[in-house]
Short mmCIF file of C-alpha atoms and ligand atoms in Angstrom, two decimals:
data_model
loop_
_atom_site.label_atom_id
_atom_site.label_comp_id
_atom_site.label_asym_id
_atom_site.label_seq_id
_atom_site.Cartn_x
_atom_site.Cartn_y
_atom_site.Cartn_z
CA MET A 23 96.41 25.75 -89.09
CA ARG A 24 98.47 23.29 -87.90
CA VAL A 25 96.00 22.77 -85.20
CA LEU A 26 92.93 22.90 -87.63
CA ASN A 27 94.62 19.80 -89.58
CA PHE A 28 95.83 18.09 -86.25
CA ILE A 29 91.76 18.48 -85.17
CA ILE A 30 90.48 17.41 -88.67
CA GLY A 31 93.10 14.33 -88.37
CA LEU A 32 91.89 13.32 -84.89
CA GLY A 33 88.34 12.83 -86.27
CA CYS A 34 89.11 10.95 -89.35
CA ILE A 35 90.62 8.48 -86.82
CA LEU A 36 87.96 8.46 -84.48
CA LEU A 37 85.25 7.87 -87.42
CA LEU A 38 87.72 4.79 -88.99
CA SER A 39 88.06 3.55 -85.51
CA GLN A 40 83.91 3.77 -85.22
CA CYS A 41 83.38 1.96 -88.25
CA SER A 42 85.84 -0.52 -87.59
CA ASN A 43 84.25 -1.57 -84.23
CA ALA A 44 80.33 -1.66 -86.16
CA GLN A 45 82.26 -4.14 -88.67
CA LYS A 46 83.42 -6.00 -86.37
CA THR A 47 80.72 -6.14 -84.22
CA ASN A 48 78.14 -7.69 -87.61
CA ASN A 49 80.89 -10.12 -88.00
CA ASP A 50 81.57 -11.68 -84.61
CA MET A 51 79.00 -14.17 -85.12
CA ASN A 52 81.24 -15.43 -88.21
CA ASP A 53 84.75 -15.06 -86.25
CA ALA A 54 84.79 -18.88 -86.41
CA HIS A 55 84.69 -18.92 -90.38
CA LYS A 56 87.82 -15.93 -91.11
CA GLY A 57 89.74 -16.90 -93.69
CA ASN A 58 86.48 -19.11 -95.52
CA PRO A 59 85.47 -16.84 -97.83
CA TYR A 60 82.36 -18.97 -99.16
CA TYR A 61 80.98 -19.08 -95.47
CA SER A 62 77.49 -16.49 -95.71
CA ARG A 63 74.19 -17.92 -93.71
CA THR A 64 72.32 -15.40 -96.36
CA ALA A 65 74.63 -16.01 -100.21
CA THR A 66 72.22 -18.75 -102.22
CA GLU A 67 74.56 -18.78 -105.13
CA HIS A 68 76.31 -22.33 -105.90
CA LEU A 69 79.62 -23.11 -105.15
CA ASN A 70 82.26 -24.46 -107.41
CA VAL A 71 85.44 -24.97 -104.76
CA SER A 72 87.75 -27.44 -105.55
CA ASN A 73 88.75 -29.65 -102.56
CA GLU A 74 92.41 -28.78 -103.22
CA GLU A 75 91.01 -25.24 -102.24
CA TRP A 76 88.70 -26.50 -99.29
CA GLN A 77 91.61 -28.44 -97.68
CA LYS A 78 93.51 -24.76 -97.35
CA ILE A 79 90.26 -23.39 -95.69
CA LEU A 80 89.21 -25.99 -93.77
CA PRO A 81 89.58 -27.93 -90.64
CA LYS A 82 90.87 -31.13 -91.15
CA ASP A 83 88.15 -32.69 -89.45
CA VAL A 84 85.98 -30.97 -91.13
CA TYR A 85 87.41 -31.87 -94.57
CA GLU A 86 87.78 -35.35 -93.79
CA VAL A 87 84.11 -35.77 -93.45
CA ALA A 88 82.52 -32.77 -95.67
CA ARG A 89 85.04 -33.55 -98.86
CA MET A 90 86.28 -37.03 -98.53
CA LYS A 91 82.97 -38.46 -97.40
CA GLY A 92 84.35 -39.40 -94.03
CA THR A 93 82.01 -40.47 -91.08
CA GLU A 94 82.30 -39.97 -87.76
CA TRP A 95 82.03 -42.65 -85.03
CA ALA A 96 78.74 -42.82 -83.56
CA PHE A 97 77.73 -41.52 -80.32
CA THR A 98 80.97 -38.87 -80.68
CA GLY A 99 79.75 -36.22 -82.40
CA LYS A 100 78.40 -32.92 -80.74
CA TYR A 101 74.88 -33.10 -81.45
CA TRP A 102 73.65 -36.38 -81.40
CA LYS A 103 71.62 -36.46 -78.50
CA THR A 104 71.11 -32.15 -77.90
CA ASP A 105 67.34 -30.98 -78.36
CA THR A 106 68.40 -27.34 -77.70
CA LYS A 107 66.00 -24.50 -80.08
CA GLY A 108 67.66 -23.29 -82.94
CA MET A 109 68.83 -23.80 -85.96
CA TYR A 110 71.69 -25.94 -87.89
CA TYR A 111 73.88 -24.25 -90.90
CA CYS A 112 76.48 -26.34 -93.05
CA ALA A 113 79.95 -25.85 -91.10
CA VAL A 114 81.81 -25.61 -94.61
CA CYS A 115 79.25 -23.21 -96.56
CA GLY A 116 76.85 -21.46 -93.91
CA ASN A 117 73.52 -22.96 -95.47
CA PRO A 118 70.61 -23.09 -93.48
CA LEU A 119 70.01 -26.91 -93.23
CA PHE A 120 67.48 -28.07 -90.21
CA ARG A 121 65.69 -26.74 -87.96
CA SER A 122 65.84 -28.11 -84.28
CA ASP A 123 61.63 -28.88 -84.61
CA SER A 124 62.87 -31.51 -87.21
CA LYS A 125 65.33 -33.41 -85.45
CA PHE A 126 64.60 -36.55 -83.30
CA ALA A 127 66.10 -38.42 -80.80
CA SER A 128 67.26 -41.53 -82.96
CA SER A 129 69.28 -44.48 -81.36
CA CYS A 130 71.32 -44.76 -84.24
CA GLY A 131 74.21 -42.28 -82.53
CA TRP A 132 73.92 -39.60 -85.02
CA PRO A 133 72.11 -35.92 -85.05
CA SER A 134 68.57 -37.34 -87.26
CA PHE A 135 65.77 -35.00 -88.79
CA TYR A 136 63.13 -35.79 -90.71
CA GLU A 137 63.27 -32.81 -92.83
CA THR A 138 65.33 -29.90 -94.41
CA ILE A 139 64.21 -26.42 -94.36
CA LYS A 140 63.89 -25.83 -98.12
CA GLU A 141 63.70 -28.53 -100.84
CA ASN A 142 67.03 -27.20 -102.18
CA SER A 143 68.69 -27.04 -98.99
CA VAL A 144 70.46 -30.14 -99.73
CA LYS A 145 70.92 -32.52 -102.85
CA TYR A 146 70.77 -36.35 -102.95
CA ILE A 147 73.51 -38.83 -104.76
CA PRO A 148 73.62 -42.70 -105.03
CA ASP A 149 75.65 -44.04 -103.07
CA ASN A 150 76.49 -48.00 -103.61
CA SER A 151 79.95 -47.99 -101.22
CA HIS A 152 80.54 -50.19 -98.82
CA GLY A 153 78.27 -52.91 -100.57
CA MET A 154 75.55 -51.00 -99.60
CA GLN A 155 72.48 -49.18 -101.46
CA ARG A 156 71.98 -45.86 -99.64
CA THR A 157 71.33 -42.29 -100.85
CA GLU A 158 74.03 -39.59 -99.65
CA VAL A 159 73.15 -36.00 -98.60
CA VAL A 160 75.07 -33.21 -99.74
CA CYS A 161 75.26 -29.61 -98.75
CA GLY A 162 72.60 -27.86 -101.86
CA ARG A 163 74.65 -24.93 -101.99
CA CYS A 164 78.62 -26.49 -101.13
CA ASP A 165 78.21 -29.96 -102.60
CA SER A 166 79.74 -31.36 -98.80
CA HIS A 167 78.89 -34.79 -97.74
CA LEU A 168 76.70 -34.85 -95.13
CA GLY A 169 74.90 -38.11 -94.33
CA HIS A 170 73.14 -40.57 -95.22
CA ILE A 171 69.30 -40.29 -95.91
CA PHE A 172 66.72 -43.66 -95.11
CA ASP A 173 63.21 -44.13 -95.33
CA ASP A 174 62.71 -45.58 -91.04
CA GLY A 175 62.22 -41.82 -89.87
CA PRO A 176 58.93 -40.80 -88.05
CA PRO A 177 55.71 -39.21 -89.48
CA PRO A 178 55.20 -36.80 -91.00
CA THR A 179 57.95 -37.53 -93.63
CA HIS A 180 59.24 -40.90 -92.85
CA LYS A 181 62.68 -39.93 -93.41
CA ARG A 182 65.65 -39.82 -91.60
CA PHE A 183 68.31 -37.73 -92.28
CA CYS A 184 71.55 -39.37 -90.57
CA MET A 185 73.96 -36.49 -90.65
CA ASN A 186 77.51 -35.95 -89.20
CA SER A 187 77.66 -33.60 -86.79
CA ILE A 188 80.95 -32.21 -87.36
CA VAL A 189 79.73 -30.66 -90.93
CA LEU A 190 76.76 -29.27 -88.52
CA GLU A 191 76.88 -25.91 -87.01
CA PHE A 192 73.91 -25.15 -84.38
CA GLU A 193 73.15 -21.74 -83.43
CA PRO A 194 70.80 -21.64 -80.65
CA GLU A 195 67.00 -20.09 -81.04
CA GLU A 196 67.23 -16.22 -78.89
CA THR A 197 65.29 -16.49 -75.79
CA LYS A 198 63.98 -13.34 -74.59
FE1 FE B 212 77.72 -26.08 -97.37
#
């Protein structure tokens, strides 16, 4: 009987260990977001999370731009001159924002796109700060500040989504 119990116990341990390995593989992509319970690339529900809570979750430099409406220095962000094929997600909540197909070389020093993936990927807010009349662009899911939109972009939209790299997260297209 003891031997039988031992074998059953061993079987359970092996099974649990297999499950945990499978779980680990599924979450590998999101390892960078451990500790961010709101992060998802597929969820669509709107997030109402206080800045106080985001401050506990996000890296300081992401928080400063995303939640305090900061702006990174031009020509310093990690995506301002990249042209790799793939998708750009909100670095705060994982919401899909832009395809690399809509990214264009802009001399402004920030990653620039002419359209979002979906109409509701982002929201627009009038911004009269710093003595300028601009339109702020925030994430459609988590309301984080992403950048501004201008009317001097290329066809077909003639829009320029001028974004901060720090609040974007790029996932390269899989090449086979
Ligand atoms: Fe977001």
